[in-house]
Amino acid sequence: MTTKLSTKKRQEALKTLRGWKKTKGRNAIEKNFIFKDFKTAFSWMTKIAFIAEKMDHHPEWFNVYNKVEVKLSTHDSGGITELDVTMAKEMNKS
Ligand code: HBI
């Protein structure tokens, strides 16, 4: 199991993650991604799905047309871990 980040470590990590913020009332981080259209949004989700499988770390997300609302947390650890930071970076890349 990966270790939960301390509040300080989480705040430091968030500074490096463009567009991500702490979820209110939950130990998770979130970002809304906007794409040109549904096809572009879903292609991105497919690409991320393969990365998630490789990492064995899966996002919570909600898609409507060109918008994908993402929340990341490590359920096994009950909070935010390095896995969430890595996944957030992967999502920001693509
Ligand atoms: N994805 N976000 C997230 N958090 C987890 O704890 C997690 C996961 N994907 C798979 C996974 N854990 C496995 O270790 C099992 O718990 C299924």
PDB file of N, CA and C and ligand atoms in Angstrom, residues 56-59 73-77 84, ligand 1:
ATOM      1  N   ASP A  56      -2.211   0.292 -12.166  1.00  0.00           N
ATOM      2  CA  ASP A  56      -3.213  -0.265 -11.246  1.00  0.00           C
ATOM      3  C   ASP A  56      -3.722   0.836 -10.311  1.00  0.00           C
ATOM      4  N   HIS A  57      -4.013   1.972 -10.935  1.00  0.00           N
ATOM      5  CA  HIS A  57      -4.509   3.128 -10.185  1.00  0.00           C
ATOM      6  C   HIS A  57      -5.530   3.852 -11.064  1.00  0.00           C
ATOM      7  N   HIS A  58      -6.759   3.941 -10.583  1.00  0.00           N
ATOM      8  CA  HIS A  58      -7.863   4.322 -11.463  1.00  0.00           C
ATOM      9  C   HIS A  58      -8.555   5.612 -11.015  1.00  0.00           C
ATOM     10  N   PRO A  59      -8.832   6.474 -11.980  1.00  0.00           N
ATOM     11  CA  PRO A  59      -9.481   7.749 -11.637  1.00  0.00           C
ATOM     12  C   PRO A  59     -10.983   7.580 -11.394  1.00  0.00           C
ATOM     13  N   SER A  73      -7.897   9.871  -5.788  1.00  0.00           N
ATOM     14  CA  SER A  73      -7.479   9.541  -4.421  1.00  0.00           C
ATOM     15  C   SER A  73      -7.111   8.066  -4.420  1.00  0.00           C
ATOM     16  N   THR A  74      -6.378   7.666  -3.408  1.00  0.00           N
ATOM     17  CA  THR A  74      -5.973   6.254  -3.319  1.00  0.00           C
ATOM     18  C   THR A  74      -6.869   5.585  -2.291  1.00  0.00           C
ATOM     19  N   HIS A  75      -7.833   4.833  -2.763  1.00  0.00           N
ATOM     20  CA  HIS A  75      -8.848   4.258  -1.872  1.00  0.00           C
ATOM     21  C   HIS A  75      -8.219   3.327  -0.836  1.00  0.00           C
ATOM     22  N   ASP A  76      -7.238   2.546  -1.289  1.00  0.00           N
ATOM     23  CA  ASP A  76      -6.583   1.594  -0.385  1.00  0.00           C
ATOM     24  C   ASP A  76      -5.898   2.299   0.795  1.00  0.00           C
ATOM     25  N   SER A  77      -5.466   3.558   0.570  1.00  0.00           N
ATOM     26  CA  SER A  77      -4.742   4.291   1.620  1.00  0.00           C
ATOM     27  C   SER A  77      -5.625   5.330   2.299  1.00  0.00           C
ATOM     28  N   ASP A  84      -1.480   9.335  -6.924  1.00  0.00           N
ATOM     29  CA  ASP A  84      -2.397  10.374  -7.422  1.00  0.00           C
ATOM     30  C   ASP A  84      -1.622  11.513  -8.080  1.00  0.00           C
TER      31      ASP A  84
HETATM   32  N1  HBI B   1      -7.388   3.031  -7.884  1.00  0.00           N
HETATM   33  N2  HBI B   1      -7.705   5.231  -7.297  1.00  0.00           N
HETATM   34  C1  HBI B   1      -7.435   3.977  -6.944  1.00  0.00           C
HETATM   35  N3  HBI B   1      -7.210   3.706  -5.646  1.00  0.00           N
HETATM   36  C2  HBI B   1      -6.939   2.454  -5.230  1.00  0.00           C
HETATM   37  O1  HBI B   1      -6.737   2.241  -4.037  1.00  0.00           O
HETATM   38  C3  HBI B   1      -6.873   1.428  -6.197  1.00  0.00           C
HETATM   39  C4  HBI B   1      -7.126   1.766  -7.531  1.00  0.00           C
HETATM   40  N4  HBI B   1      -7.090   0.810  -8.472  1.00  0.00           N
HETATM   41  C5  HBI B   1      -6.841  -0.567  -8.169  1.00  0.00           C
HETATM   42  C6  HBI B   1      -6.546  -0.806  -6.765  1.00  0.00           C
HETATM   43  N5  HBI B   1      -6.571   0.136  -5.855  1.00  0.00           N
HETATM   44  C7  HBI B   1      -6.184  -2.200  -6.373  1.00  0.00           C
HETATM   45  O2  HBI B   1      -5.077  -2.222  -5.522  1.00  0.00           O
HETATM   46  C8  HBI B   1      -7.277  -3.000  -5.680  1.00  0.00           C
HETATM   47  O3  HBI B   1      -7.724  -2.356  -4.521  1.00  0.00           O
HETATM   48  C9  HBI B   1      -8.391  -3.396  -6.582  1.00  0.00           C
END
